[in-house]
Short mmCIF file of C-alpha atoms in Angstrom, two decimals:
data_model
loop_
_atom_site.label_atom_id
_atom_site.label_comp_id
_atom_site.label_asym_id
_atom_site.label_seq_id
_atom_site.Cartn_x
_atom_site.Cartn_y
_atom_site.Cartn_z
CA GLY H 18 0.08 -0.05 0.38
CA ALA H 19 0.56 3.70 -0.05
CA VAL H 20 3.69 4.60 2.17
CA VAL H 21 4.06 8.04 3.76
CA SER H 22 7.35 8.65 5.66
CA GLN H 23 7.79 11.38 8.19
CA HIS H 24 11.20 12.50 9.28
CA PRO H 25 12.41 13.14 12.41
CA SER H 26 9.89 11.09 14.45
CA TRP H 27 10.85 13.08 17.73
CA VAL H 28 12.51 16.61 18.06
CA ILE H 29 13.55 18.10 21.24
CA CYS H 30 14.68 21.78 21.07
CA LYS H 31 15.68 24.83 22.83
CA SER H 32 13.27 27.61 22.54
CA GLY H 33 13.62 30.05 19.73
CA THR H 34 15.49 27.76 17.27
CA SER H 35 13.39 26.34 14.09
CA VAL H 36 12.28 22.70 13.66
CA LYS H 37 12.19 21.59 10.12
CA ILE H 38 9.81 18.27 9.44
CA GLU H 39 10.04 16.40 6.28
CA CYS H 40 6.78 14.29 5.02
CA ARG H 41 7.73 12.08 1.82
CA SER H 42 5.26 9.75 0.10
CA LEU H 43 7.52 6.82 -1.54
CA ASP H 44 5.52 4.98 -3.45
CA PHE H 45 2.95 7.23 -5.10
CA GLN H 46 2.85 11.20 -6.40
CA ALA H 47 1.22 13.35 -4.00
CA THR H 48 -0.56 16.07 -5.22
CA THR H 49 -1.83 17.19 -2.32
CA MET H 50 -0.57 17.37 1.47
CA PHE H 51 -2.24 18.27 4.20
CA TRP H 52 -0.36 19.34 7.65
CA TYR H 53 -2.14 18.36 11.02
CA ARG H 54 -1.35 19.09 14.70
CA GLN H 55 -2.61 16.99 17.76
CA PHE H 56 -2.30 17.83 21.31
CA PRO H 57 -2.59 15.65 23.93
CA LYS H 58 -5.55 13.31 24.30
CA GLN H 59 -7.57 16.04 21.56
CA SER H 60 -8.03 14.63 17.92
CA LEU H 61 -6.33 16.19 14.86
CA MET H 62 -6.66 19.50 13.85
CA LEU H 63 -5.70 20.36 10.24
CA MET H 64 -3.44 23.40 9.87
CA ALA H 65 -2.63 23.46 6.24
CA THR H 66 -2.96 22.17 2.93
CA SER H 67 -0.32 22.43 0.45
CA ASN H 68 -0.58 21.47 -3.65
CA GLU H 69 2.39 21.34 -5.26
CA GLY H 70 4.32 24.53 -6.78
CA SER H 71 1.93 26.46 -5.12
CA LYS H 72 1.54 28.31 -1.98
CA ALA H 73 -0.29 26.20 1.07
CA THR H 74 -3.68 27.20 2.00
CA TYR H 75 -3.28 27.90 6.07
CA GLU H 76 -6.97 27.35 8.44
CA GLN H 77 -7.95 29.93 10.80
CA GLY H 78 -5.99 30.72 13.26
CA VAL H 79 -2.56 29.24 12.04
CA GLU H 80 0.06 31.50 12.02
CA LYS H 81 1.61 31.43 8.06
CA ASP H 82 5.19 33.06 9.41
CA LYS H 83 5.46 30.74 12.47
CA PHE H 84 4.42 27.34 10.25
CA LEU H 85 6.03 27.61 6.89
CA ILE H 86 5.18 25.01 4.48
CA ASN H 87 7.02 23.83 1.52
CA HIS H 88 5.57 21.70 -1.39
CA ALA H 89 8.57 21.66 -3.95
CA SER H 90 7.78 17.93 -5.37
CA LEU H 91 5.14 15.78 -5.88
CA THR H 92 7.02 13.23 -3.35
CA LEU H 93 8.02 16.09 -0.42
CA SER H 94 6.57 18.45 1.38
CA THR H 95 8.26 20.34 4.48
CA LEU H 96 6.73 22.04 7.88
CA THR H 97 9.58 24.54 9.19
CA VAL H 98 8.14 25.48 13.12
CA THR H 99 10.35 28.85 13.01
CA SER H 100 11.37 30.40 16.56
CA ALA H 101 9.76 27.72 18.27
CA HIS H 102 8.68 27.89 21.83
CA PRO H 103 6.83 25.82 24.67
CA GLU H 104 3.36 26.16 23.63
CA ASP H 105 4.31 24.96 19.88
CA SER H 106 4.93 21.72 21.69
CA SER H 107 2.74 19.29 19.85
CA PHE H 108 1.96 16.12 17.58
CA TYR H 109 2.61 17.17 14.19
CA ILE H 110 1.05 14.69 11.32
CA CYS H 111 1.68 14.80 7.44
CA SER H 112 -0.90 13.45 5.49
CA ALA H 113 -0.77 13.27 1.46
CA ARG H 114 -2.96 12.18 -1.28
CA GLN H 115 -3.12 11.91 -5.44
CA GLY H 116 -6.92 10.57 -5.21
CA ILE H 117 -8.73 9.20 -2.29
CA PRO H 118 -8.11 8.28 0.66
CA GLN H 119 -5.04 9.82 2.03
CA HIS H 120 -2.55 8.43 3.69
CA PHE H 121 -0.58 9.59 6.68
CA GLY H 122 2.70 10.03 8.20
CA ASP H 123 3.70 8.48 11.67
CA GLY H 124 3.89 11.81 13.01
CA THR H 125 6.49 13.84 14.83
CA ARG H 126 6.56 14.50 18.40
CA LEU H 127 7.75 18.00 18.96
CA SER H 128 9.57 18.93 22.26
CA ILE H 129 10.33 22.83 22.92
CA LEU H 130 12.07 23.38 26.56
CA LYS S 6 -19.86 24.69 10.47
CA GLN S 7 -18.89 20.85 9.62
CA GLU S 8 -18.33 19.06 12.78
CA VAL S 9 -17.91 15.84 13.56
CA THR S 10 -18.42 14.15 16.89
CA GLN S 11 -18.08 10.82 18.94
CA ILE S 12 -19.94 9.21 21.81
CA PRO S 13 -18.56 8.29 23.96
CA ALA S 14 -15.33 10.04 24.93
CA ALA S 15 -13.87 6.93 26.51
CA LEU S 16 -14.77 3.26 26.85
CA SER S 17 -13.83 0.54 29.07
CA VAL S 18 -14.63 -3.45 28.17
CA PRO S 19 -13.88 -6.67 29.34
CA GLU S 20 -12.41 -9.00 26.47
CA GLY S 21 -14.97 -10.41 24.13
CA GLU S 22 -17.56 -7.78 24.84
CA ASN S 23 -19.15 -6.66 21.39
CA LEU S 24 -19.28 -2.94 21.23
CA VAL S 25 -20.43 -0.22 18.92
CA LEU S 26 -18.71 3.13 18.45
CA ASN S 27 -20.81 6.40 17.30
CA CYS S 28 -20.00 9.11 14.99
CA SER S 29 -22.17 11.84 13.83
CA PHE S 30 -21.47 14.72 11.67
CA THR S 31 -23.46 18.05 10.76
CA ASP S 32 -23.73 18.00 7.08
CA SER S 33 -24.86 15.43 4.82
CA ALA S 34 -23.31 16.25 2.20
CA ILE S 35 -20.08 13.90 2.35
CA TYR S 36 -17.86 12.57 0.10
CA ASN S 37 -16.86 10.03 2.53
CA LEU S 38 -16.59 8.50 6.08
CA GLN S 39 -13.13 6.83 7.03
CA TRP S 40 -12.55 5.16 10.42
CA PHE S 41 -9.10 5.00 11.99
CA ARG S 42 -7.37 3.67 14.93
CA GLN S 43 -4.04 5.70 16.13
CA ASP S 44 -2.22 3.77 19.56
CA PRO S 45 -0.22 6.22 21.68
CA GLY S 46 2.11 8.34 20.49
CA LYS S 47 1.58 7.08 16.92
CA GLY S 48 0.16 8.09 13.77
CA LEU S 49 -2.95 6.97 12.52
CA THR S 50 -3.80 3.56 10.62
CA SER S 51 -6.65 3.72 8.30
CA LEU S 52 -9.40 0.78 9.17
CA LEU S 53 -12.34 1.58 7.11
CA LEU S 54 -13.32 3.43 3.98
CA ILE S 55 -17.32 4.32 3.15
CA GLN S 56 -18.16 6.15 0.50
CA SER S 57 -21.30 8.23 0.23
CA SER S 58 -23.07 5.83 -1.72
CA GLN S 59 -22.37 2.96 0.77
CA ARG S 60 -24.18 1.77 3.40
CA GLU S 61 -21.14 -0.48 4.86
CA GLN S 62 -18.08 -2.02 4.82
CA THR S 63 -16.57 -4.91 6.90
CA SER S 64 -13.35 -5.99 7.53
CA GLY S 65 -12.85 -8.93 9.92
CA ARG S 66 -14.50 -8.36 13.25
CA LEU S 67 -14.70 -4.70 12.73
CA ASN S 68 -17.93 -3.24 10.43
CA ALA S 69 -19.05 -0.11 9.87
CA SER S 70 -22.21 1.36 8.86
CA LEU S 71 -23.36 5.03 7.29
CA ASP S 72 -26.30 6.75 7.79
CA LYS S 73 -26.22 9.80 5.52
CA SER S 74 -29.70 11.11 6.18
CA SER S 75 -29.25 10.89 9.75
CA GLY S 76 -25.85 12.17 9.58
CA ARG S 77 -24.14 9.06 12.00
CA SER S 78 -21.92 6.17 11.37
CA THR S 79 -21.07 3.38 13.86
CA LEU S 80 -18.56 1.17 13.86
CA TYR S 81 -19.17 -2.27 15.45
CA ILE S 82 -15.99 -4.17 17.14
CA ALA S 83 -16.83 -8.03 17.34
CA ALA S 84 -15.32 -9.86 20.45
CA SER S 85 -13.26 -7.40 21.35
CA GLN S 86 -9.56 -8.38 22.44
CA PRO S 87 -6.79 -6.51 24.36
CA GLY S 88 -4.72 -5.56 21.23
CA ASP S 89 -8.11 -3.62 20.09
CA SER S 90 -7.18 -1.16 22.90
CA ALA S 91 -6.71 2.15 21.34
CA THR S 92 -8.18 5.44 20.36
CA TYR S 93 -10.57 5.42 16.76
CA LEU S 94 -11.27 8.47 15.14
CA CYS S 95 -13.68 8.95 12.23
CA ALA S 96 -13.10 11.61 9.65
CA VAL S 97 -15.24 13.13 7.33
CA ILE S 98 -14.50 14.49 3.96
CA TYR S 99 -16.97 16.96 2.78
CA TYR S 100 -18.02 18.01 -0.67
CA GLY S 101 -17.25 21.45 -1.74
CA GLY S 102 -14.69 23.96 -1.19
CA ALA S 103 -11.23 24.29 -3.54
CA THR S 104 -9.98 21.37 -1.85
CA ASN S 105 -11.58 18.65 -0.21
CA LYS S 106 -10.16 18.27 3.73
CA LEU S 107 -10.64 15.45 6.23
CA ILE S 108 -12.58 16.30 8.99
CA PHE S 109 -11.59 14.71 12.28
CA GLY S 110 -13.90 13.52 15.19
CA THR S 111 -12.98 14.16 18.68
CA GLY S 112 -12.58 10.24 18.96
CA THR S 113 -13.14 7.33 21.80
CA LEU S 114 -10.25 6.18 23.59
CA LEU S 115 -10.88 2.17 23.56
CA ALA S 116 -9.66 0.25 26.63
CA VAL S 117 -10.32 -3.75 26.19
CA GLN S 118 -9.93 -5.71 29.75
CA PRO S 119 -8.42 -9.08 29.81
#
């Protein structure tokens, strides 16, 4: 089946640093990629939708300057959390699709000290 | 606003029991509905996908039903096992908009006691 690889799986860094998370579709070309955020014991909240070669569409309340999304190719999207602070600590999950259904990565746990 | 709600939020059952998880959505104009499983600290595993034209899907001990007119879906788990313990999420793709988006429910945390 379709595989989405997300890296890294866990990252711990100091407040003020920027963190990049990669999402790759390994065996299909993803026309659309999605980034979700999940706080403990809560559901997944969609942050943004990106199509290859175009700017990402952010959901209401998500700061586009804080969460930079690049979808440079049909197999790679990156999420960069800029100047991360403790409140950005969360579980981030990417998803990719060519049609239906969406396929999900294993998530990245981000901890900001 | 398009919302997806799951009841109960948490459920604990003894091993071997059959159980039903509920999902409700506010807008019946859905494209499809999907049930996922999430283990603690992990990503999502897709369990069943029901197209809007379908009424149910089955996979092993799992059966998912869809009633668009009432805005409800159920996930039935037969003969539950401790390995079924996880959070179960339903998600809906709605028609319309520039890009169809998957909207997730609030989740049901299931614990199957040995």
